[in-house]
CSV table of C-alpha atoms in Angstrom, one decimal:
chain,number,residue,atom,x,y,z
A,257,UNK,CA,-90.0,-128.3,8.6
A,258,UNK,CA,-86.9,-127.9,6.0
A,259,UNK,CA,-87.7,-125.1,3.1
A,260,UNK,CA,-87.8,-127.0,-0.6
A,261,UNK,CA,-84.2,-126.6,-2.3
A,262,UNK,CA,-85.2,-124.3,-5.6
A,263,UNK,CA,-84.3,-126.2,-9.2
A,264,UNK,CA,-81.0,-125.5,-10.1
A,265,UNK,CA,-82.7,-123.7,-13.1
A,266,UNK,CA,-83.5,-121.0,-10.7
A,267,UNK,CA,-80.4,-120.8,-9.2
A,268,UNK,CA,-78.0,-117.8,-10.7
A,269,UNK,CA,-74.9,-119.5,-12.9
A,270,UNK,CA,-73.6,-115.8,-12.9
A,271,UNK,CA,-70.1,-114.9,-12.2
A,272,UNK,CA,-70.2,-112.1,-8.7
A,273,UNK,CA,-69.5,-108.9,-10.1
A,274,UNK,CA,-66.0,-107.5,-8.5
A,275,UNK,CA,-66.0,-103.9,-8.3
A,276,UNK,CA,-62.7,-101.9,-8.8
A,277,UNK,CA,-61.3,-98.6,-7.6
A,278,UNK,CA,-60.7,-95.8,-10.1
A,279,UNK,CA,-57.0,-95.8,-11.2
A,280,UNK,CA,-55.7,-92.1,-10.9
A,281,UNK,CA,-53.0,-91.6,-13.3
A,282,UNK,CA,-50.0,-89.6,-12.6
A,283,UNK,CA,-50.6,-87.4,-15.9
A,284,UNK,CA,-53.4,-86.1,-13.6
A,285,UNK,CA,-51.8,-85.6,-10.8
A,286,UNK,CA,-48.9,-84.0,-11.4
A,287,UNK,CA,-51.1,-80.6,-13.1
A,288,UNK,CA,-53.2,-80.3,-10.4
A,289,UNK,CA,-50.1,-80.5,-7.8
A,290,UNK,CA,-48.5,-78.0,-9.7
A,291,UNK,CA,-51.8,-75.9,-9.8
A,292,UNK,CA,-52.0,-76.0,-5.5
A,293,UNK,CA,-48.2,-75.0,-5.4
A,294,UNK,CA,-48.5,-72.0,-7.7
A,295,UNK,CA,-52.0,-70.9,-6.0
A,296,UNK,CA,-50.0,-71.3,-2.8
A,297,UNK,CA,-47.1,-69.3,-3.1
A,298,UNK,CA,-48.9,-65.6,-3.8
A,299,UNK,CA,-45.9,-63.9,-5.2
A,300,UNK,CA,-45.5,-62.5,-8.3
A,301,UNK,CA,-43.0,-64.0,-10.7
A,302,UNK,CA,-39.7,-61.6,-10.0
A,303,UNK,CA,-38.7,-59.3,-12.3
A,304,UNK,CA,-36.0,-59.5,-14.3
A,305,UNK,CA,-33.9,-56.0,-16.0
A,306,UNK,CA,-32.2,-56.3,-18.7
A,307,UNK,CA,-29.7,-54.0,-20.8
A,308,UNK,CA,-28.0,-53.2,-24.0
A,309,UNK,CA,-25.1,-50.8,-24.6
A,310,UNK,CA,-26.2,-47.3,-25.8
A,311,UNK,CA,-23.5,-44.9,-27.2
A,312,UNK,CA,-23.2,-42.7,-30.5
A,313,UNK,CA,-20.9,-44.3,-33.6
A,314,UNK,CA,-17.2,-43.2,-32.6
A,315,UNK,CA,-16.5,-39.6,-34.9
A,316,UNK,CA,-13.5,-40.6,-37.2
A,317,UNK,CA,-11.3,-38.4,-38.8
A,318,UNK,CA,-12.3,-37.7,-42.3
A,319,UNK,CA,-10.4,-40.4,-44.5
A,320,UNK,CA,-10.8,-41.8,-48.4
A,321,UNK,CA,-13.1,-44.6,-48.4
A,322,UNK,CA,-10.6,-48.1,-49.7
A,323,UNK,CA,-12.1,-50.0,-52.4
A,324,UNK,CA,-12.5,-53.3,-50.4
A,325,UNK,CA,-14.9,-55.0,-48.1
A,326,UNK,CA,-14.6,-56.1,-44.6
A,327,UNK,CA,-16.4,-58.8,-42.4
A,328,UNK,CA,-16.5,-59.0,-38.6
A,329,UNK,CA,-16.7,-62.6,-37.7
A,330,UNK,CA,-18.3,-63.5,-33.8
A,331,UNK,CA,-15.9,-62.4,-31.1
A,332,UNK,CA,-15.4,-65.6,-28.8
A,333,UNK,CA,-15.8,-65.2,-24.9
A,334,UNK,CA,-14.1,-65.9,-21.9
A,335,UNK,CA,-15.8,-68.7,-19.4
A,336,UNK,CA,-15.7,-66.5,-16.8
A,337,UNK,CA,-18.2,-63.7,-18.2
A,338,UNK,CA,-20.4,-66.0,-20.6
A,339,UNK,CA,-23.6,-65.6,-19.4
A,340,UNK,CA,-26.4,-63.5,-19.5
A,341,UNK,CA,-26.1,-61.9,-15.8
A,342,UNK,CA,-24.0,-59.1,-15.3
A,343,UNK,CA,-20.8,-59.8,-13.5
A,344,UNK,CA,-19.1,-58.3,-10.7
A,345,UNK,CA,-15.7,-58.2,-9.5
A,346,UNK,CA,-15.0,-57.5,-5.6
A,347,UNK,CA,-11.3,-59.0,-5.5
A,348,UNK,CA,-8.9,-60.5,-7.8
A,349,UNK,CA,-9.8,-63.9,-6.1
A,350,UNK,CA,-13.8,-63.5,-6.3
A,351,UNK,CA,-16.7,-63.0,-8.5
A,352,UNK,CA,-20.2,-62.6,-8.7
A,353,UNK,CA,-23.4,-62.1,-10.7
A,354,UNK,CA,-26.7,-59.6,-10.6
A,355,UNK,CA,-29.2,-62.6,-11.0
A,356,UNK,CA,-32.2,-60.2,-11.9
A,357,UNK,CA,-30.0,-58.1,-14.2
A,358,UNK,CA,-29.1,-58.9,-17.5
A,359,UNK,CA,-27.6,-58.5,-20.7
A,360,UNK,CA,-30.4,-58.6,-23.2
A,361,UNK,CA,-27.9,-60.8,-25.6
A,362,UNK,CA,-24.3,-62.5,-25.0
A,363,UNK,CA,-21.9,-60.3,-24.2
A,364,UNK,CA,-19.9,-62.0,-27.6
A,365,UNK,CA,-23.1,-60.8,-29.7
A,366,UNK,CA,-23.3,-57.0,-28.0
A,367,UNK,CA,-19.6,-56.4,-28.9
A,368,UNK,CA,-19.4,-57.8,-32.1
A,369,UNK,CA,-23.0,-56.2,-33.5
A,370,UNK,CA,-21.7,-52.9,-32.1
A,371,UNK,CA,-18.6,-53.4,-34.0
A,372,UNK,CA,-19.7,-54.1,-37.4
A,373,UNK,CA,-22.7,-50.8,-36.6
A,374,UNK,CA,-19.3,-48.4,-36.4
A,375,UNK,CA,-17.6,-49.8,-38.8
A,376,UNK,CA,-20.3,-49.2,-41.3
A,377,UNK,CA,-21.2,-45.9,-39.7
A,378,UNK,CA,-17.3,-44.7,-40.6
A,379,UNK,CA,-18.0,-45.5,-44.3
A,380,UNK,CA,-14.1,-46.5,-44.7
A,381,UNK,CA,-15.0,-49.6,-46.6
A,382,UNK,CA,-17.0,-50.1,-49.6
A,383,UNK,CA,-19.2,-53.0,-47.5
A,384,UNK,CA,-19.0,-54.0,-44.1
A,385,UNK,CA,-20.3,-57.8,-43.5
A,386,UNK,CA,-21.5,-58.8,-40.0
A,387,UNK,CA,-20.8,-62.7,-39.1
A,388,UNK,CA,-24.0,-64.0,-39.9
A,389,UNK,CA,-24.1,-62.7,-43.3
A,390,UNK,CA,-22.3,-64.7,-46.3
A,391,UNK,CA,-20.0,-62.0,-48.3
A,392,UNK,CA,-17.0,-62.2,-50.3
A,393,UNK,CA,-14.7,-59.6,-48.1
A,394,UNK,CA,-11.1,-60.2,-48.3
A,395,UNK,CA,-10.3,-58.5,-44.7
A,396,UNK,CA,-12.3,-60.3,-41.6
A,397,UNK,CA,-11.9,-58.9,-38.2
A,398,UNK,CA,-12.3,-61.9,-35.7
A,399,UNK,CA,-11.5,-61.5,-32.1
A,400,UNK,CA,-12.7,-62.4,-28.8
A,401,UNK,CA,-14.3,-60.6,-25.0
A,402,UNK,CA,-11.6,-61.0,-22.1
A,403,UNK,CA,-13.1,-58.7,-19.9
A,404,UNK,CA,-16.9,-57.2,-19.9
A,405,UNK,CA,-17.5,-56.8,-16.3
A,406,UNK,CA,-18.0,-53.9,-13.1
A,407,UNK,CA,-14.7,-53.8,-11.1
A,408,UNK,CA,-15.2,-53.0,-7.5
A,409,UNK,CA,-12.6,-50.9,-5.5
A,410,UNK,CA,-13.1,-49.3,-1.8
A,411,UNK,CA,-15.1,-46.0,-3.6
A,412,UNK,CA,-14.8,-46.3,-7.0
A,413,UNK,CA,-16.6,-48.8,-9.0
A,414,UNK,CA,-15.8,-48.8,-13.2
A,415,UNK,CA,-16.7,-50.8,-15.8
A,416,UNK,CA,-13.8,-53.2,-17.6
A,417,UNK,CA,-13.9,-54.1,-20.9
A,418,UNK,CA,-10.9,-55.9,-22.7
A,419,UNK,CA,-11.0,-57.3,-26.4
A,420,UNK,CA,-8.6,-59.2,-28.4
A,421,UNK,CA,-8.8,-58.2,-32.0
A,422,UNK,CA,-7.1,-60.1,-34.8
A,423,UNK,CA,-6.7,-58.7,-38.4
A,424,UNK,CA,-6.8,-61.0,-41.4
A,425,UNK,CA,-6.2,-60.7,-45.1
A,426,UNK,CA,-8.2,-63.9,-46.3
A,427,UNK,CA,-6.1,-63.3,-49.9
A,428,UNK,CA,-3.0,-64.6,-48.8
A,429,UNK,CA,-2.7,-68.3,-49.3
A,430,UNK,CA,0.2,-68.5,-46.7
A,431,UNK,CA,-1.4,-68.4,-43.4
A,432,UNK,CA,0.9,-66.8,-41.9
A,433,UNK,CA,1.4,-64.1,-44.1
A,434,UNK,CA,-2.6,-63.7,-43.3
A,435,UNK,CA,-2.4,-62.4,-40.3
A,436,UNK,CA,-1.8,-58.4,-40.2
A,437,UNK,CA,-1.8,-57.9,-36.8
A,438,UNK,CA,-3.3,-58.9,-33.6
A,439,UNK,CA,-4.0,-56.7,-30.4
A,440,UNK,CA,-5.4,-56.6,-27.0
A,441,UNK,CA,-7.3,-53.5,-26.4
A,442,UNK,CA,-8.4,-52.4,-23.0
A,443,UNK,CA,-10.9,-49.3,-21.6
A,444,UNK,CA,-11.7,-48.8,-18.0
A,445,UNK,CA,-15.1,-46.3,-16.8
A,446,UNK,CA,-16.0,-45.0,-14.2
A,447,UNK,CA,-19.7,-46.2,-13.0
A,448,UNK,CA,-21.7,-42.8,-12.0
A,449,UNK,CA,-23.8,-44.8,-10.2
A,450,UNK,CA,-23.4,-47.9,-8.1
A,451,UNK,CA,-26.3,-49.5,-10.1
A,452,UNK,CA,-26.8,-52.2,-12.8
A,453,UNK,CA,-27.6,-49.2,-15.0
A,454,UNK,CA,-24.3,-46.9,-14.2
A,455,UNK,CA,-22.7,-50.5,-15.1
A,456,UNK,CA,-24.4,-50.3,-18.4
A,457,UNK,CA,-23.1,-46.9,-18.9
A,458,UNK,CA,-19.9,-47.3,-17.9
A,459,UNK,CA,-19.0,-50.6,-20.7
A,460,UNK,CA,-20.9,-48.1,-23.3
A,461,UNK,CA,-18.6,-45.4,-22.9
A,462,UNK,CA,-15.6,-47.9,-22.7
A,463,UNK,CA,-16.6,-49.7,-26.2
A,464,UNK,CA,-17.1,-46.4,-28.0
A,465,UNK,CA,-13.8,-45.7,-27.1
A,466,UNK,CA,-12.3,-49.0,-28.1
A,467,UNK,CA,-14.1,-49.0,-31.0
A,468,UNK,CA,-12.6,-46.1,-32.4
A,469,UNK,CA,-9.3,-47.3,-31.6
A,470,UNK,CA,-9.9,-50.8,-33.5
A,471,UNK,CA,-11.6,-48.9,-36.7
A,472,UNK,CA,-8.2,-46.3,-36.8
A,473,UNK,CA,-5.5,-49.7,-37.1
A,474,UNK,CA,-7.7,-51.2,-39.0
A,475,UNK,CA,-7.9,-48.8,-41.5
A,476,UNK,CA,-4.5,-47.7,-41.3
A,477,UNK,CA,-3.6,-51.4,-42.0
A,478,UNK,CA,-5.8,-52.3,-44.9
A,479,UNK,CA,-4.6,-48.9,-46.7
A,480,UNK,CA,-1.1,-49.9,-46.0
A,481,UNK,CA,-2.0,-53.8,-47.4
A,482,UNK,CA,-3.7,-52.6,-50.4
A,483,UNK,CA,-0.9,-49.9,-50.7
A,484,UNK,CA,-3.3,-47.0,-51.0
């Protein structure tokens, strides 16, 4: 016996449903991968020191303030120490950085902010202008960090710092005749302690001393410009 064929009215003209697997985006994927990694590692993030120079303004020998204004411009750097990391020397030939400690700014910045604090503290000038300040000075001190680094020798470690300073009288039209000098000034400390810290000592004590010797010529050579 054959079973009756239903009417085609019966029969379902509907289309069989396709089902489809969830598409996982990668915008997804790539938070909760970073989430696994970060759960997995269970180390605390390593800490990283970082320093400043600390020294007292140079003491100057009491001189007649010079009715005239002076602006430090930003000291350049050499490749070779511009970064943030402290840098060590073990040989003329090799070099090498403290990854975890730091200079809290350039060592371009630290130099030049320190310069333009003593040079105010000296009082020498009517108005000391640091580089980031518009001012109508006629003198500008520009100049730029050679050295700003610990020097290792078999036991005795100091702290180098070298700076070329040039002095310019920005009221002189011939450019030549603008230039009033240009020096290289050097200071070597010894570090008290082998550390990152004693390193920080060491370049303080060597800029307070160079930055006494840059405020003296420069003073003695604007007085001698303006023929005070």
């Amino acid at each position: 016996m054959t079973r009756p064929v239903p009417p085609k009215s019966f029969m379902s003209s509907r289309p069989r449903r396709r089902f489809r697997r969830p598409s996982v985006t990668l915008s997804l994927i790539l938070p909760l991968l970073a989430a696994l990694l970060l759960s997995g590692c269970g180390k605390p993030p390593a800490l990283i020191n970082r320093y400043v120079l600390d020294y007292a303004p140079p003491v100057l020998p009491r001189l007649s303030q010079l009715d005239t204004g002076i602006q430090v411009g930003l000291f350049a750097v050499d490749e070779t120490i511009n970064r943030l990391e402290m840098v060590y020397q073990e040989n003329p030939y090799r070099t090498g950085t403290y990854w975890y400690n730091r200079w809290r700014v350039n060592p371009s910045y630290l130099v030049t902010d320190y310069l333009t604090r003593d040079l105010r503290d000296s009082r020498l000038f009517t108005a000391v202008f640091s580089h980031d300040v518009s001012g109508s000075a006629r003198f500008r001190l520009e100049g730029g960090v050679v050295e700003f680094q610990e020097n290792d020798s078999p036991g005795y470690w100091h702290g180098a710092l070298s700076l070329n300073v040039t002095l310019l009288d920005t009221a002189q039209e011939n450019i030549a005749d603008r230039v009033m000098f240009q020096r290289n000034y050097q200071a070597q400390e010894p570090m008290l302690t082998k550390t990152p810290q004693g390193l920080a000592a060491a370049l303080s004590s060597a800029m307070q001393q160079l930055s006494r010797q840059i405020i003296d010529d420069v003073y003695r050579a604007v007085k001698q410009r303006l023929g005070a």
